[in-house]
Coordinates of C-alpha atoms in Angstrom, one line a residue:
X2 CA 74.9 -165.8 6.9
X3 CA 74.5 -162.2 7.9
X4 CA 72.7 -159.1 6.7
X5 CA 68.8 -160.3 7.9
X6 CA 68.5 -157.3 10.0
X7 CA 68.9 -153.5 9.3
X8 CA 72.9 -151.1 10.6
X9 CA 72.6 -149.7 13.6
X10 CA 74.1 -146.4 14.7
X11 CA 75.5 -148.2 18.1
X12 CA 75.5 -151.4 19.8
X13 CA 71.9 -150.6 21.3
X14 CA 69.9 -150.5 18.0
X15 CA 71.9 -153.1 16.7
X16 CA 70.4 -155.2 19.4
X17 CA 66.9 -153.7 18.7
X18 CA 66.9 -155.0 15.3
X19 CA 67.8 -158.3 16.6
X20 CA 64.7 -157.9 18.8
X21 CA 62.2 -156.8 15.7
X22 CA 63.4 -160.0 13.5
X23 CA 63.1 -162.1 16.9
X24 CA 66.8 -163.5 17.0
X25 CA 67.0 -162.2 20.4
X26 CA 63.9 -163.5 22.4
X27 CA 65.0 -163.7 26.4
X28 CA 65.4 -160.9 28.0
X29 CA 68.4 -162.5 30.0
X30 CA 70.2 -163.0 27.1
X31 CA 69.0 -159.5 25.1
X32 CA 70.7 -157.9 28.5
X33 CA 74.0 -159.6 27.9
X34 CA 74.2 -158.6 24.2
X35 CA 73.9 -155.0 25.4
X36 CA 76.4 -155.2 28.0
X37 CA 78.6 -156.0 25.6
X38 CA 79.2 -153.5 23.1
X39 CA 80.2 -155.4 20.1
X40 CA 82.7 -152.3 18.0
X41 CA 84.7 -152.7 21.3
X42 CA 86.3 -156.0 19.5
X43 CA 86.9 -154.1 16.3
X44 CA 90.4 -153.0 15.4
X45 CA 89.7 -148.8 14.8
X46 CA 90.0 -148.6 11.5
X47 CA 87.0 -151.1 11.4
X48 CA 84.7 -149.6 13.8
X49 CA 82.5 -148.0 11.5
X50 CA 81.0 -151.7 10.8
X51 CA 80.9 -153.0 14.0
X52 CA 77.3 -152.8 14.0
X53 CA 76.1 -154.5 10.5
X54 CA 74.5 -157.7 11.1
X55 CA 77.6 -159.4 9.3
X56 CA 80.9 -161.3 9.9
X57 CA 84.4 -159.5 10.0
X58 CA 87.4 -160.6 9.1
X59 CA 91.0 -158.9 9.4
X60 CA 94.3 -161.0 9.3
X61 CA 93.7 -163.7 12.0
X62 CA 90.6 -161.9 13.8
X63 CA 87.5 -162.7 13.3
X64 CA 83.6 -162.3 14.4
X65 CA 81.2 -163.9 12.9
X66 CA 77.7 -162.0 12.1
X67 CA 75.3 -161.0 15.1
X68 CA 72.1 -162.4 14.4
X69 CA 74.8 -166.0 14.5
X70 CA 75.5 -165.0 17.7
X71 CA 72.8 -164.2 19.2
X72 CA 71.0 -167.5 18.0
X73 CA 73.7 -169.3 19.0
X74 CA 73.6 -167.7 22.6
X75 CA 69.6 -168.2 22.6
X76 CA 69.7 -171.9 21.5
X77 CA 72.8 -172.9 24.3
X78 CA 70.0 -171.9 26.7
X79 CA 72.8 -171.3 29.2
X80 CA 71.9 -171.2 32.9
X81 CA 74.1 -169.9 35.7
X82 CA 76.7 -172.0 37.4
X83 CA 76.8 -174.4 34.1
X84 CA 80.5 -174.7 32.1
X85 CA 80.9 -173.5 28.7
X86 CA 83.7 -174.2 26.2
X87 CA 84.1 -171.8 22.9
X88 CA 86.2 -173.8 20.2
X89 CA 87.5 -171.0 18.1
X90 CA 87.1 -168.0 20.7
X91 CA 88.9 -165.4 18.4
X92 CA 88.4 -162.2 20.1
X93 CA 86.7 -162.9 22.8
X94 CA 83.1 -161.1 22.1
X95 CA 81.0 -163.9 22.1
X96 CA 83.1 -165.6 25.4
X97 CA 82.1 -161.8 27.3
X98 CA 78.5 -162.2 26.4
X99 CA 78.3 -165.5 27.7
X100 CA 80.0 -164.9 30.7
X101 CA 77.3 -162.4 31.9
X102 CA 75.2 -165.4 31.3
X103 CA 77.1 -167.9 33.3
X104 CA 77.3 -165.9 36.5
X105 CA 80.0 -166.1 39.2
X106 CA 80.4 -169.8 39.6
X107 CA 80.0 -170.9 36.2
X108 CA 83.2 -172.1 34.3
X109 CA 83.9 -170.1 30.7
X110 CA 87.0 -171.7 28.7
X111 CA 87.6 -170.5 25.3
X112 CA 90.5 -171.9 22.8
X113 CA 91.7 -170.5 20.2
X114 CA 94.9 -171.4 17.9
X115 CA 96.6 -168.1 17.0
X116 CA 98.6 -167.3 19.7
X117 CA 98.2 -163.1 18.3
X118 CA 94.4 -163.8 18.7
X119 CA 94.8 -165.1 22.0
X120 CA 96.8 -161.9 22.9
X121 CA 94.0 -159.7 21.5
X122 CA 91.2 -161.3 23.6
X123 CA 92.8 -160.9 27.2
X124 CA 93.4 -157.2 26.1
X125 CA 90.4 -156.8 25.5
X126 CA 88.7 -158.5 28.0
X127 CA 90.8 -156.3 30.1
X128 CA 89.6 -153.4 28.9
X129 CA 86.0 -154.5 28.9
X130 CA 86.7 -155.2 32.7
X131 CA 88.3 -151.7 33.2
X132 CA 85.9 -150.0 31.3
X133 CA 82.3 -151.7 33.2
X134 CA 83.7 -152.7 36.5
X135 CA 84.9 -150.0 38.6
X136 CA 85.7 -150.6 42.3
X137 CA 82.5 -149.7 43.7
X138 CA 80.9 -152.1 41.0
X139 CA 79.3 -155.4 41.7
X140 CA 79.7 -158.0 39.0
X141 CA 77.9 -160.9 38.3
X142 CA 80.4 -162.1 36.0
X143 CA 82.3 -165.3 35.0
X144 CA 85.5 -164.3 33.2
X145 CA 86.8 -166.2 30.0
X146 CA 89.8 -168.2 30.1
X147 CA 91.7 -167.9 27.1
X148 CA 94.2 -170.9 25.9
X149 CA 96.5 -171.2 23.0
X150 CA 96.4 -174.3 21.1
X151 CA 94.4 -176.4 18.8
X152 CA 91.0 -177.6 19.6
X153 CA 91.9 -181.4 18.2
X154 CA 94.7 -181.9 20.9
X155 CA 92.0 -181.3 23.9
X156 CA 92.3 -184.6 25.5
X157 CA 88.2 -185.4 25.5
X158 CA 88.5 -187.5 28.8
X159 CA 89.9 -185.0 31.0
X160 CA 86.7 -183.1 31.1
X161 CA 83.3 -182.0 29.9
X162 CA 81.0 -179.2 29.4
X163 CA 77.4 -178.4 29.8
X164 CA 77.3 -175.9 26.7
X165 CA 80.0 -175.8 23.9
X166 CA 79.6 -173.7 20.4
X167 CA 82.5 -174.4 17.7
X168 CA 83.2 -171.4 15.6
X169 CA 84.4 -172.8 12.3
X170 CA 82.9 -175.9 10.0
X171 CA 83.5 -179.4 11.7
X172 CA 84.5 -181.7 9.1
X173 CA 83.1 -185.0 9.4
X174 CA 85.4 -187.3 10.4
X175 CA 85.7 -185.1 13.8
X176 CA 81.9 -184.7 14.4
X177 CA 82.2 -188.0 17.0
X178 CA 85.1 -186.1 18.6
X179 CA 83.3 -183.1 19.8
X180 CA 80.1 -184.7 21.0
X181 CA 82.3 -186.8 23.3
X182 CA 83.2 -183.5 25.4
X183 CA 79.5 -182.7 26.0
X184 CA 77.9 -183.4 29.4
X185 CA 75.0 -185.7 29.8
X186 CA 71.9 -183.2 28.8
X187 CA 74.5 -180.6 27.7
X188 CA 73.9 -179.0 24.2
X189 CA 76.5 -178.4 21.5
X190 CA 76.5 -176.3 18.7
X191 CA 78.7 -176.3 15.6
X192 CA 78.8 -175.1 12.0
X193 CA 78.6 -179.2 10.6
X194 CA 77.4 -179.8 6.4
X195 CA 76.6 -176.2 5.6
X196 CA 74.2 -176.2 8.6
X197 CA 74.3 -174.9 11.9
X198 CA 73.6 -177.8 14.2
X199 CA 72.7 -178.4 17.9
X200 CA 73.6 -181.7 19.4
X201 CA 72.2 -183.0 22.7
X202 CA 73.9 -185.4 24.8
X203 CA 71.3 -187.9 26.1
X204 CA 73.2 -190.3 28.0
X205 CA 76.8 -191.7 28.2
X206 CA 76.1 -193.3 24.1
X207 CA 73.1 -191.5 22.4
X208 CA 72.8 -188.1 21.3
X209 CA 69.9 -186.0 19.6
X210 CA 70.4 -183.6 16.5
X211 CA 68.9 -180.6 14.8
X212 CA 69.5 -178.8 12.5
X213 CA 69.4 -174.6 13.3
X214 CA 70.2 -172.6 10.0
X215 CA 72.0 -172.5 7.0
X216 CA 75.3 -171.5 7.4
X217 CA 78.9 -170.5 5.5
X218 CA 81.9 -171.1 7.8
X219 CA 85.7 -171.7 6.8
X220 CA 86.7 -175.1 8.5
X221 CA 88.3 -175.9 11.7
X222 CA 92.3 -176.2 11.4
X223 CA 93.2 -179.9 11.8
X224 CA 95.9 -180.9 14.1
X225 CA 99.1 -180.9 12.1
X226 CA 102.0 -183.9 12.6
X227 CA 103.9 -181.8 14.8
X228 CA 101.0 -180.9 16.8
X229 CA 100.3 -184.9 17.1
X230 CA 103.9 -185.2 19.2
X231 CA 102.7 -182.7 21.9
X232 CA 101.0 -184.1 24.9
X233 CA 97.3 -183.1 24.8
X234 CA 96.1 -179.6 25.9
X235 CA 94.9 -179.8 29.7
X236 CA 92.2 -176.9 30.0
X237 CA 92.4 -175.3 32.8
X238 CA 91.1 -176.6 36.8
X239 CA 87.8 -175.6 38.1
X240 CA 88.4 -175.2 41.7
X241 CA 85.7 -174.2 44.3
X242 CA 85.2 -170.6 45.7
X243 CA 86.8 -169.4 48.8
X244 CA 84.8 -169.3 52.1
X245 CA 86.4 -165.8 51.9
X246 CA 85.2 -164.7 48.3
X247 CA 82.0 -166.1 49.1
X248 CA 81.6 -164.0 52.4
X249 CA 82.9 -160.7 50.3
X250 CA 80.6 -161.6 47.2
X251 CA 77.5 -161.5 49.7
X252 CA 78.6 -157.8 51.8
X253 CA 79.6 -156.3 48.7
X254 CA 75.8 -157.3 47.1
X255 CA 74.0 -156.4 50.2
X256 CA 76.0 -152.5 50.5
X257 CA 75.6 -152.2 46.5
X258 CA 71.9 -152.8 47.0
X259 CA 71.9 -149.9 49.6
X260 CA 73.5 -147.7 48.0
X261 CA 71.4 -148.5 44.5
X262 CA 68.3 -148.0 47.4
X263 CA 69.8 -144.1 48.2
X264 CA 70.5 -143.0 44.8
X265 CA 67.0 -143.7 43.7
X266 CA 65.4 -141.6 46.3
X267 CA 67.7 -138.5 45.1
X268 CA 65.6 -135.6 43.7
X269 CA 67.6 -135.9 40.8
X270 CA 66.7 -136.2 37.0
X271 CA 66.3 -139.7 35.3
X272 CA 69.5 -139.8 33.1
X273 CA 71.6 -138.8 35.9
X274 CA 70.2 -141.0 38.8
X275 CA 70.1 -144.0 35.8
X276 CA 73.9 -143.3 35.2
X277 CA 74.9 -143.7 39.4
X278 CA 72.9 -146.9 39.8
X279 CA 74.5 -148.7 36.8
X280 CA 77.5 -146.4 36.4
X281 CA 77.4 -147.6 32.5
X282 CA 79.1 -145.7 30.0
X283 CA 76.9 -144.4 27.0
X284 CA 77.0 -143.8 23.6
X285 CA 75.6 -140.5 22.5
X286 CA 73.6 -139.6 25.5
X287 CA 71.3 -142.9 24.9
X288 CA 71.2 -145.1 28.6
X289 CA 68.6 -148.0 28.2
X290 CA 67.1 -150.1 31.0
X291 CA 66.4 -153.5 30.9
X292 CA 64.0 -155.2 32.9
X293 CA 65.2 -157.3 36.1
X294 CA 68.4 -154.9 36.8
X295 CA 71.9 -155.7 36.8
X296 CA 73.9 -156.1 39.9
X297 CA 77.6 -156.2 39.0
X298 CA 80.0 -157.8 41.1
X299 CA 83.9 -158.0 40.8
X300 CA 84.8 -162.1 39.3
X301 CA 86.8 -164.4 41.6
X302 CA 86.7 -167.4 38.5
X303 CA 87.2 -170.8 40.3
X304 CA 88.3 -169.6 43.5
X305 CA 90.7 -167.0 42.4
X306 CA 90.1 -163.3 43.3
X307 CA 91.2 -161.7 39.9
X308 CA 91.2 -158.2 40.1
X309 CA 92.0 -155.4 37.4
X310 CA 94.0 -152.7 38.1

């Protein structure tokens, strides 16, 4: 799957061609796909494809093609505050734009099983932090948790998710397996017979399935013997926000939102006064707006201020 829409020069026509072929329909999620620039998880050498609506692959990295993506994240329907788990979370892209989904008190736990891939992720996501959230920024942003291990030795009573998306083929005899970490009314979606599927939990014993598109992915990894003798894979604790993050979280929204206020009654020209109020990087002198804003604020995930230097 890959190649239904047109190369873009950067990540904002890339998304723009999404848009024409309406893979990208809410303009919640469209915003998330551009705050995100997608050659940012390429290695260098690689970057000159980062923006071709199709899959990469280079030793144990992978990303699968946009317009996958950006179905997947429309058809999650992911609403703030709800938990999300990515089975096979590589490098990390798809974990970022979801996290600008979630918002500040959602829960975003990704697991990958190559421990280099792991590595590659929180660098990245470091950089991503660095590179968009400077101290006078304002995130509303729920950062990924990355975890080393295979998927198949998540102990499936410890915990569930609202929204889950598994990023390689699920061979049949494990279908049960994954629909049993869904919340009740939570939505799942996995690469399952050649087609991409959505599963909706129900209730505690019934679920509901469709099929999305026709798809091509290499299979999940199963659990080997020596994985089988390891105690199961404990993701990590969602614990509640401090009274103290929450009372920073608010003053740091309310003086961002001042300031915004100032900078926009400057006498000053439209790129420039554009650049203060989202202090965005661009490519080639191009700065796009989307509608509703963005207020950026630094993420304390599950109660823990996490700050990057």
């Amino acid at each position: 799957m890959g190649g239904v829409v047109s190369s873009g020069e950067d990540n904002d026509e890339l998304i723009d061609n999404l848009k024409k072929v309406d893979y990208l329909r809410t303009p919640s999620v469209e915003k998330a796909f551009r705050s995100v620039d997608r050659g940012h998880y390429y290695l260098e050498e690689y970057q000159e494809n980062a923006y071709c609506d199709m899959a990469w692959k280079q030793g144990n990295l992978h990303i699968s093609a946009a317009c996958i993506y950006a179905e997947v994240a429309e058809r999650l329907m992911i609403q703030p505050g709800q938990s999300f788990l990515n089975i096979g979370s590589g490098t990390g892209y798809l974990s970022t734009v979801i996290g600008n989904l979630l918002g500040p008190f959602g829960v975003n736990h990704g697991i990958e099983l190559h421990l280099d891939v792991v590595e590659y992720a929180k660098s990245k996501l470091k950089e991503y932090l660095i590179m968009y959230c400077n101290d006078e920024d304002i995130i509303d942003f729920c950062n990924p948790i990355f975890v080393h291990g295979n998927c198949f030795r998540i102990n499936p009573s410890a915990r569930r998710y609202d929204r889950i998306y598994v990023g390689a083929a699920c061979p049949e005899e494990s279908y049960d397996f994954f629909k049993q970490l869904l919340n009740i009314n939570g939505y799942l979606i996995m690469p399952f017979n050649d087609k991409l599927i959505r599963v909706r939990r129900l209730d505690e014993n019934n679920w509901e399935c469709e099929e999305m598109l026709d798809v091509a992915f290499l299979p999940l990894i199963p659990a080997s013997a020596n994985d089988n003798d390891l105690p199961h894979i404990q993701m990590p604790a969602c614990k509640p926000h401090s009274l103290r993050s929450l009372c920073r979280r608010t003053i740091r929204k309310a003086l961002g939102k001042n300031i915004l206020n100032k900078i926009k009654e400057l006498d000053l020209p439209p790129t420039l006064k554009n650049y203060l109020c989202y202090n965005r990087n661009t490519r080639k002198d191009r700065i796009r707006t989307i509608s509703g804003g963005s207020d950026l604020d630094r993420n304390e995930s599950n109660g823990n201020d996490q700050l990057v230097k």
